[in-house]
Short mmCIF file of C-alpha atoms in Angstrom, two decimals:
data_model
loop_
_atom_site.label_atom_id
_atom_site.label_comp_id
_atom_site.label_asym_id
_atom_site.label_seq_id
_atom_site.Cartn_x
_atom_site.Cartn_y
_atom_site.Cartn_z
CA MET A 1003 140.10 126.42 169.36
CA PRO A 1004 137.65 124.32 168.78
CA SER A 1005 137.75 121.35 171.07
CA LEU A 1006 135.47 118.52 172.04
CA PHE A 1007 135.88 115.91 175.09
CA SER A 1008 133.62 112.81 175.20
CA PRO A 1009 134.30 110.51 177.96
CA ARG A 1010 134.69 107.28 175.52
CA TYR A 1011 137.44 109.27 172.93
CA GLY A 1012 138.93 111.72 175.07
CA VAL A 1013 139.86 115.41 173.23
CA PHE A 1014 138.73 116.04 170.00
CA LEU A 1015 140.84 118.50 168.30
CA LEU A 1016 140.01 120.65 164.85
CA ALA A 1017 142.95 119.34 163.64
CA ASP A 1018 141.17 115.87 164.20
CA PHE A 1019 137.76 117.07 162.22
CA GLU A 1020 138.96 118.74 159.73
CA LYS A 1021 141.24 115.71 158.79
CA LEU A 1022 137.81 113.34 158.85
CA MET A 1023 135.73 115.59 157.04
CA ILE A 1024 137.98 115.14 154.26
CA GLU A 1025 137.38 112.37 154.42
CA ALA A 1026 133.80 113.36 153.77
CA PHE A 1027 134.33 115.01 151.73
CA LYS A 1028 135.91 112.01 149.27
CA GLN A 1029 133.39 110.23 149.34
CA ALA A 1030 130.92 113.29 148.31
CA GLU A 1031 132.46 114.10 144.85
CA LYS A 1032 131.79 110.12 144.22
CA GLY A 1033 127.86 111.95 143.67
CA LEU A 1034 128.77 114.58 142.12
CA GLY A 1035 126.67 114.74 138.66
CA TYR A 1036 124.42 111.54 140.23
CA THR A 1037 121.84 113.40 142.95
CA ARG A 1038 120.03 116.01 140.96
CA PRO A 1039 118.34 118.07 142.57
CA ASN A 1040 120.05 116.37 145.21
CA PRO A 1041 122.92 117.74 146.69
CA ALA A 1042 126.04 114.84 146.65
CA VAL A 1043 126.79 114.49 149.92
CA GLY A 1044 129.45 112.36 151.97
CA ALA A 1045 129.62 110.35 155.48
CA ILE A 1046 131.60 108.43 157.56
CA ILE A 1047 131.67 107.00 160.78
CA PHE A 1048 134.28 107.10 162.78
CA LYS A 1049 134.91 105.25 166.84
CA ASP A 1050 137.17 103.41 168.42
CA GLY A 1051 139.75 105.69 166.83
CA ARG A 1052 139.14 104.44 163.12
CA ILE A 1053 137.02 104.25 159.79
CA ILE A 1054 134.40 101.78 160.53
CA ALA A 1055 132.04 103.10 157.51
CA ARG A 1056 131.89 105.64 154.53
CA GLY A 1057 128.83 106.36 152.54
CA TYR A 1058 127.71 109.03 149.92
CA HIS A 1059 124.82 109.99 148.46
CA ARG A 1060 124.28 108.48 144.92
CA ARG A 1061 121.46 109.25 143.24
CA ALA A 1062 117.97 111.03 143.86
CA GLY A 1063 115.61 108.36 145.72
CA MET A 1064 118.56 105.95 146.68
CA PRO A 1065 119.59 106.04 150.66
CA HIS A 1066 121.76 109.43 151.52
CA ALA A 1067 124.75 109.24 152.29
CA GLU A 1068 124.11 109.47 156.54
CA ILE A 1069 122.08 106.27 156.38
CA GLU A 1070 124.43 104.59 153.44
CA ALA A 1071 126.85 104.94 156.30
CA LEU A 1072 124.91 103.92 158.98
CA GLY A 1073 123.68 101.27 157.14
CA LYS A 1074 127.01 99.38 156.62
CA ALA A 1075 127.74 100.50 160.70
CA GLY A 1076 125.40 98.45 162.04
CA GLU A 1077 124.76 98.13 165.96
CA GLU A 1078 128.93 99.04 165.14
CA SER A 1079 127.98 102.83 165.08
CA LYS A 1080 126.15 103.23 168.64
CA ASP A 1081 128.56 105.58 170.78
CA GLY A 1082 130.29 106.53 167.13
CA VAL A 1083 130.71 110.04 166.05
CA LEU A 1084 129.18 110.84 162.43
CA ILE A 1085 131.21 113.30 160.12
CA THR A 1086 128.35 114.96 157.55
CA THR A 1087 129.47 117.48 154.81
CA LEU A 1088 126.28 118.86 154.85
CA GLU A 1089 123.50 118.96 157.97
CA PRO A 1090 121.44 116.09 158.02
CA CYS A 1091 117.90 116.33 156.99
CA CYS A 1092 115.30 116.65 159.21
CA HIS A 1093 111.76 116.30 157.11
CA SER A 1094 110.15 113.34 155.52
CA SER A 1095 108.56 114.61 152.26
CA LYS A 1096 111.82 112.92 150.06
CA LYS A 1097 111.79 109.88 149.11
CA THR A 1098 114.56 109.09 151.81
CA PRO A 1099 113.80 108.71 155.64
CA PRO A 1100 115.06 111.59 157.52
CA CYS A 1101 118.42 111.16 158.14
CA ALA A 1102 118.22 113.16 161.82
CA GLU A 1103 116.21 110.36 163.15
CA ALA A 1104 118.06 107.72 162.00
CA ILE A 1105 121.13 109.50 163.64
CA ILE A 1106 119.59 109.03 166.83
CA SER A 1107 117.93 105.94 166.53
CA ALA A 1108 121.47 103.87 165.65
CA GLY A 1109 122.75 105.61 169.19
CA ILE A 1110 125.23 108.22 167.41
CA LYS A 1111 126.56 110.04 170.40
CA THR A 1112 128.37 112.99 168.07
CA VAL A 1113 127.78 114.48 163.96
CA VAL A 1114 130.28 116.68 163.36
CA GLY A 1115 128.83 118.66 160.02
CA ALA A 1116 131.09 121.51 157.84
CA ILE A 1117 127.62 123.55 156.93
CA ASN A 1118 123.92 124.04 157.22
CA ASP A 1119 121.79 122.67 154.19
CA LYS A 1120 120.31 126.18 153.48
CA ASN A 1121 117.08 124.29 152.43
CA PRO A 1122 114.00 126.12 153.51
CA LYS A 1123 112.51 123.08 155.23
CA VAL A 1124 116.44 122.16 157.21
CA ASN A 1125 118.57 124.91 157.72
CA GLY A 1126 119.74 124.74 161.30
CA ARG A 1127 116.42 122.18 161.76
CA GLY A 1128 118.05 118.83 161.66
CA TYR A 1129 121.77 120.15 164.24
CA ARG A 1130 118.90 121.43 166.59
CA LYS A 1131 116.49 118.40 166.51
CA LEU A 1132 120.34 116.07 167.14
CA ARG A 1133 120.92 119.00 169.93
CA ALA A 1134 118.12 117.94 171.35
CA ALA A 1135 117.79 114.22 172.04
CA GLY A 1136 121.45 114.30 173.62
CA ILE A 1137 124.02 114.50 170.56
CA ASN A 1138 127.09 116.02 170.78
CA VAL A 1139 126.62 118.86 167.53
CA VAL A 1140 129.63 120.20 166.34
CA THR A 1141 129.74 122.75 162.94
CA GLY A 1142 131.68 124.76 160.83
CA VAL A 1143 134.35 122.07 160.08
CA LEU A 1144 135.52 123.09 156.58
CA LYS A 1145 133.21 125.45 156.10
CA ASP A 1146 135.26 127.53 153.66
CA LYS A 1147 135.60 123.85 151.39
CA ALA A 1148 131.48 123.15 151.55
CA THR A 1149 130.67 127.20 151.16
CA GLU A 1150 131.96 126.06 147.92
CA PHE A 1151 131.26 122.89 147.21
CA TYR A 1152 127.61 123.43 148.49
CA GLU A 1153 127.44 127.43 146.10
CA PRO A 1154 125.57 125.63 143.01
CA TYR A 1155 123.13 123.46 145.53
CA PHE A 1156 122.21 126.65 147.78
CA LYS A 1157 121.88 128.77 144.80
CA PHE A 1158 119.05 126.41 142.93
CA ILE A 1159 117.77 125.50 146.34
CA THR A 1160 117.10 128.96 147.42
CA THR A 1161 116.18 130.23 144.20
CA GLY A 1162 115.03 127.14 141.94
CA MET A 1163 117.61 128.71 139.74
CA PRO A 1164 120.30 126.67 138.59
CA PHE A 1165 124.52 128.34 139.18
CA VAL A 1166 125.39 129.09 135.34
CA THR A 1167 129.66 128.46 134.79
CA LEU A 1168 130.74 129.30 131.12
CA LYS A 1169 133.60 127.70 130.14
CA PHE A 1170 135.83 127.68 126.82
CA ALA A 1171 139.32 127.57 125.23
CA GLN A 1172 140.74 130.70 123.30
CA SER A 1173 144.19 131.57 122.09
CA THR A 1174 146.56 133.77 123.62
CA ASP A 1175 144.73 137.09 122.03
CA GLY A 1176 141.54 135.72 122.58
CA ARG A 1177 140.67 133.93 119.85
CA ILE A 1178 138.26 130.96 119.78
CA ALA A 1179 138.47 130.36 116.14
CA THR A 1180 139.74 131.33 113.44
CA THR A 1181 138.71 133.34 110.89
CA SER A 1182 137.71 130.32 108.11
CA GLY A 1183 136.29 129.42 112.08
CA HIS A 1184 138.60 126.29 112.72
CA SER A 1185 139.22 125.72 116.46
CA HIS A 1186 140.22 122.60 116.79
CA TRP A 1187 142.11 122.16 119.62
CA ILE A 1188 142.66 125.49 120.98
CA SER A 1189 143.79 124.37 123.55
CA SER A 1190 145.59 121.07 124.99
CA PRO A 1191 144.65 117.42 125.35
CA GLN A 1192 144.78 118.48 129.12
CA SER A 1193 142.61 121.04 129.22
CA LEU A 1194 140.44 119.16 126.45
CA LYS A 1195 140.08 116.37 129.59
CA LEU A 1196 138.79 119.49 132.00
CA SER A 1197 136.17 119.93 129.83
CA HIS A 1198 134.85 116.31 129.92
CA GLN A 1199 135.30 116.23 133.72
CA LEU A 1200 133.63 119.71 134.27
CA ARG A 1201 130.64 117.44 132.32
CA ALA A 1202 131.02 115.24 134.19
CA VAL A 1203 129.73 116.80 138.04
CA ASN A 1204 126.85 119.75 136.06
CA ASP A 1205 123.40 118.27 135.36
CA SER A 1206 123.93 119.84 131.70
CA ILE A 1207 125.69 121.72 129.28
CA LEU A 1208 124.63 123.92 127.25
CA ILE A 1209 126.08 125.51 123.43
CA GLY A 1210 123.88 127.19 120.45
CA ARG A 1211 122.85 126.17 117.40
CA LYS A 1212 126.40 127.49 114.83
CA THR A 1213 128.65 125.36 118.04
CA LEU A 1214 126.40 122.24 116.89
CA ALA A 1215 126.54 122.46 112.79
CA ALA A 1216 130.36 124.05 112.95
CA ASP A 1217 131.35 121.58 115.90
CA ASP A 1218 129.18 118.09 115.20
CA PRO A 1219 130.57 118.17 119.38
CA GLU A 1220 129.01 114.40 121.49
CA LEU A 1221 128.58 116.59 124.59
CA THR A 1222 129.48 113.44 126.64
CA THR A 1223 132.17 112.27 129.15
CA ARG A 1224 133.82 110.06 126.66
CA LEU A 1225 136.98 111.07 128.57
CA VAL A 1226 136.60 110.40 131.89
CA SER A 1227 134.27 108.15 134.15
CA GLY A 1228 130.90 109.69 135.19
CA SER A 1229 127.51 110.90 133.83
CA ASN A 1230 126.52 112.70 130.36
CA PRO A 1231 124.97 115.92 131.30
CA VAL A 1232 121.86 117.02 129.59
CA ARG A 1233 122.96 118.52 126.25
CA ILE A 1234 121.00 121.75 125.86
CA ILE A 1235 120.87 124.06 122.55
CA LEU A 1236 119.76 127.29 121.63
CA SER A 1237 118.51 128.15 118.36
CA GLU A 1238 115.80 130.90 118.30
CA SER A 1239 113.70 129.80 115.15
CA GLY A 1240 114.36 126.38 116.32
CA LYS A 1241 116.13 125.14 113.51
CA ILE A 1242 119.18 122.75 114.05
CA PRO A 1243 120.79 119.62 111.67
CA ARG A 1244 120.28 117.22 112.28
CA ASN A 1245 123.42 115.06 111.27
CA GLY A 1246 125.27 115.48 113.55
CA THR A 1247 126.49 112.47 116.04
CA MET A 1248 125.04 113.65 119.32
CA PHE A 1249 121.85 113.09 117.35
CA THR A 1250 121.78 109.17 117.01
CA ASP A 1251 124.46 107.80 120.00
CA LYS A 1252 121.56 107.68 122.51
CA ALA A 1253 124.66 108.81 125.31
CA ALA A 1254 122.09 111.53 127.05
CA PRO A 1255 118.78 113.94 126.81
CA ILE A 1256 118.57 116.76 124.16
CA TYR A 1257 116.86 119.37 124.60
CA LEU A 1258 115.93 121.68 121.68
CA ALA A 1259 115.70 125.63 123.76
CA THR A 1260 114.04 128.03 120.62
CA ALA A 1261 111.31 131.08 120.57
CA SER A 1262 109.00 129.61 117.61
CA ASN A 1263 106.92 128.57 118.14
CA ASN A 1264 106.10 127.35 114.56
CA LYS A 1265 105.69 123.26 115.28
CA PRO A 1266 109.30 121.87 115.20
CA ASN A 1267 110.59 118.39 114.53
CA LEU A 1268 110.73 116.22 117.65
CA LYS A 1269 113.66 113.50 116.22
CA ASN A 1270 116.32 112.42 118.34
CA ILE A 1271 114.72 115.36 120.04
CA ASP A 1272 113.36 114.44 123.88
CA ARG A 1273 112.42 118.01 125.48
CA VAL A 1274 111.60 121.60 123.04
CA ILE A 1275 112.08 124.31 126.05
CA ARG A 1276 109.74 127.71 124.88
CA VAL A 1277 111.72 130.70 125.54
CA LYS A 1278 110.92 133.91 125.16
CA LYS A 1279 112.56 136.78 122.49
CA ILE A 1280 114.09 139.70 124.46
CA LYS A 1281 116.07 142.71 122.13
CA GLN A 1282 119.44 140.77 123.23
CA GLY A 1283 117.64 137.53 121.92
CA LEU A 1284 116.27 134.53 124.05
CA ASP A 1285 115.93 135.05 127.53
CA LEU A 1286 118.16 133.10 129.32
CA ASN A 1287 116.61 134.16 132.62
CA HIS A 1288 113.29 132.53 131.04
CA LEU A 1289 115.26 129.74 130.09
CA LEU A 1290 116.83 129.20 133.47
CA SER A 1291 113.69 129.54 135.08
CA LYS A 1292 112.79 126.37 133.32
CA LEU A 1293 115.28 124.60 133.56
CA GLY A 1294 115.09 124.51 137.03
CA LYS A 1295 111.26 123.76 137.77
CA LEU A 1296 113.85 120.77 135.07
CA ASP A 1297 115.47 119.71 137.68
CA ILE A 1298 118.00 121.17 136.72
CA THR A 1299 121.02 122.71 139.06
CA THR A 1300 123.99 123.61 136.79
CA VAL A 1301 124.45 124.60 133.55
CA LEU A 1302 128.02 124.43 131.60
CA VAL A 1303 128.42 126.23 129.26
CA GLU A 1304 130.87 125.94 125.73
CA GLY A 1305 129.74 128.57 123.70
CA GLY A 1306 129.63 129.43 121.37
CA SER A 1307 130.33 133.40 121.20
CA GLY A 1308 127.11 134.80 120.56
CA VAL A 1309 125.76 132.18 123.49
CA LEU A 1310 128.89 132.51 125.80
CA THR A 1311 128.61 136.62 124.97
CA SER A 1312 124.17 136.63 125.51
CA PHE A 1313 124.86 135.23 129.42
CA LEU A 1314 126.96 138.08 130.04
CA SER A 1315 125.21 140.44 128.50
CA GLN A 1316 122.16 139.39 130.60
CA LYS A 1317 123.96 139.03 133.50
CA LEU A 1318 123.59 135.24 134.22
CA ALA A 1319 126.76 133.52 135.26
CA ASP A 1320 127.97 132.75 138.68
CA LYS A 1321 130.94 131.35 137.38
CA LEU A 1322 134.01 131.42 134.44
CA ILE A 1323 137.04 128.50 133.70
CA ILE A 1324 138.96 130.60 130.32
CA CYS A 1325 141.22 127.63 129.11
CA ILE A 1326 144.49 130.09 127.89
CA ALA A 1327 146.46 128.01 125.14
CA PRO A 1328 150.25 129.86 124.57
CA ILE A 1329 149.26 130.19 121.13
CA ILE A 1330 148.38 133.65 118.77
CA THR A 1331 145.91 133.58 115.21
CA GLY A 1332 145.76 137.27 115.18
CA ASN A 1333 141.95 138.07 113.22
CA GLY A 1334 139.35 135.26 114.23
CA ILE A 1335 136.40 135.26 116.50
CA SER A 1336 136.15 136.39 119.25
CA ALA A 1337 135.63 134.35 122.72
CA ILE A 1338 133.27 137.56 124.17
CA GLY A 1339 131.88 140.13 121.71
CA ASP A 1340 130.41 143.30 122.55
CA LEU A 1341 128.88 144.35 125.52
CA GLY A 1342 128.14 148.04 125.25
CA VAL A 1343 131.40 148.02 126.68
CA LYS A 1344 132.33 151.87 126.64
CA GLU A 1345 134.81 152.60 129.83
CA ILE A 1346 136.73 150.42 131.43
CA GLY A 1347 135.27 151.32 134.41
CA ASP A 1348 131.95 149.67 132.83
CA SER A 1349 133.74 146.48 132.49
CA ILE A 1350 132.23 143.40 134.02
CA ALA A 1351 135.22 142.42 137.14
CA ILE A 1352 135.89 139.04 138.12
CA LYS A 1353 137.21 137.99 142.11
CA GLN A 1354 138.03 135.20 143.36
CA VAL A 1355 140.27 134.44 140.51
CA ARG A 1356 142.47 131.56 140.43
CA TRP A 1357 145.10 130.37 138.05
CA PHE A 1358 146.90 126.84 137.60
CA ASP A 1359 149.24 125.01 134.49
CA LEU A 1360 147.59 122.10 132.63
CA GLY A 1361 149.64 121.16 130.22
CA PRO A 1362 151.16 123.95 127.69
CA ASP A 1363 147.65 125.76 128.82
CA MET A 1364 147.04 128.24 131.81
CA VAL A 1365 143.48 127.99 133.23
CA ILE A 1366 142.01 130.65 135.60
CA THR A 1367 138.84 130.58 137.36
CA GLY A 1368 136.80 133.55 138.91
CA LYS A 1369 133.08 134.63 139.78
CA PRO A 1370 132.01 137.47 137.99
CA VAL A 1371 130.89 140.71 139.45
CA TRP A 1372 126.69 142.12 137.95
CA LYS A 1373 126.70 145.96 139.37
#
């Protein structure tokens, strides 16, 4: 079992580090949905048997978690232990100063980290700089948790593409609406609240033109506290109804993604994104590339069926979240349309499957396996 001996504190065991790292992640979670394109990071400073300061990255351009914690601790941070959920940055190309230098200047004796920052400008350099300054560095504490927590950020920072989550609610027999198109509400109030929680931790939310026309969605986080995501509407033609609630609430920006080269009606639209057209419809890979350049690091796709099918057929989903309601509708609108699967072996497999009860519903999560 990893341990670290310090003349001032004695022996720290892995369990001690893990308890402190859990507290640091509680801080990091406060920044989810607010920090794009930066990651949400939490940090705490431990000294004399107690946590003396907590910090988290609140927004891009504001102090990083380590800087905030050091600022709160002041001179007390000298000879302390700093626990951080992500490797401290070591470069000065951002609006905030390098965290590694601030840690060294503060006289921190030990840094406990969860995982390396895969940003090519960091990726181990921060830890090496700390060690070179004589600071004890312990890494890999709760690494599995950190790997999952930072998966969306790692994809974005290494590929320039946002992390895509497909989320939908369906009946037990796989329908997202009845034959008449009615869908309010298939899932329970608890599942609806989960949808809003997911919106709060994603940079953007995406739907198609038909869902906009049928449901008049707001696409906000009104049921929970959190930042409203950028709202993205897909319309190959560029034509969309403009009488919906979202066009007057000013709750969040609205982007229109279209293949049309016609001059669009910009009424209540904040940005138009021109997307290539391919055999399957809009080139969603092209769209994601453009969203990445706009510092959109995550996209939550809420449908409808055509949009969900397009993301799956173009192999662009990173994660699935499916709320299954204990109802049977019979004929209706299927959650997923034709994917060209002729044999069971050609189906999209799902790995890392988890499930849990949420009110009367069952929620299944997992990651599609792309061949």
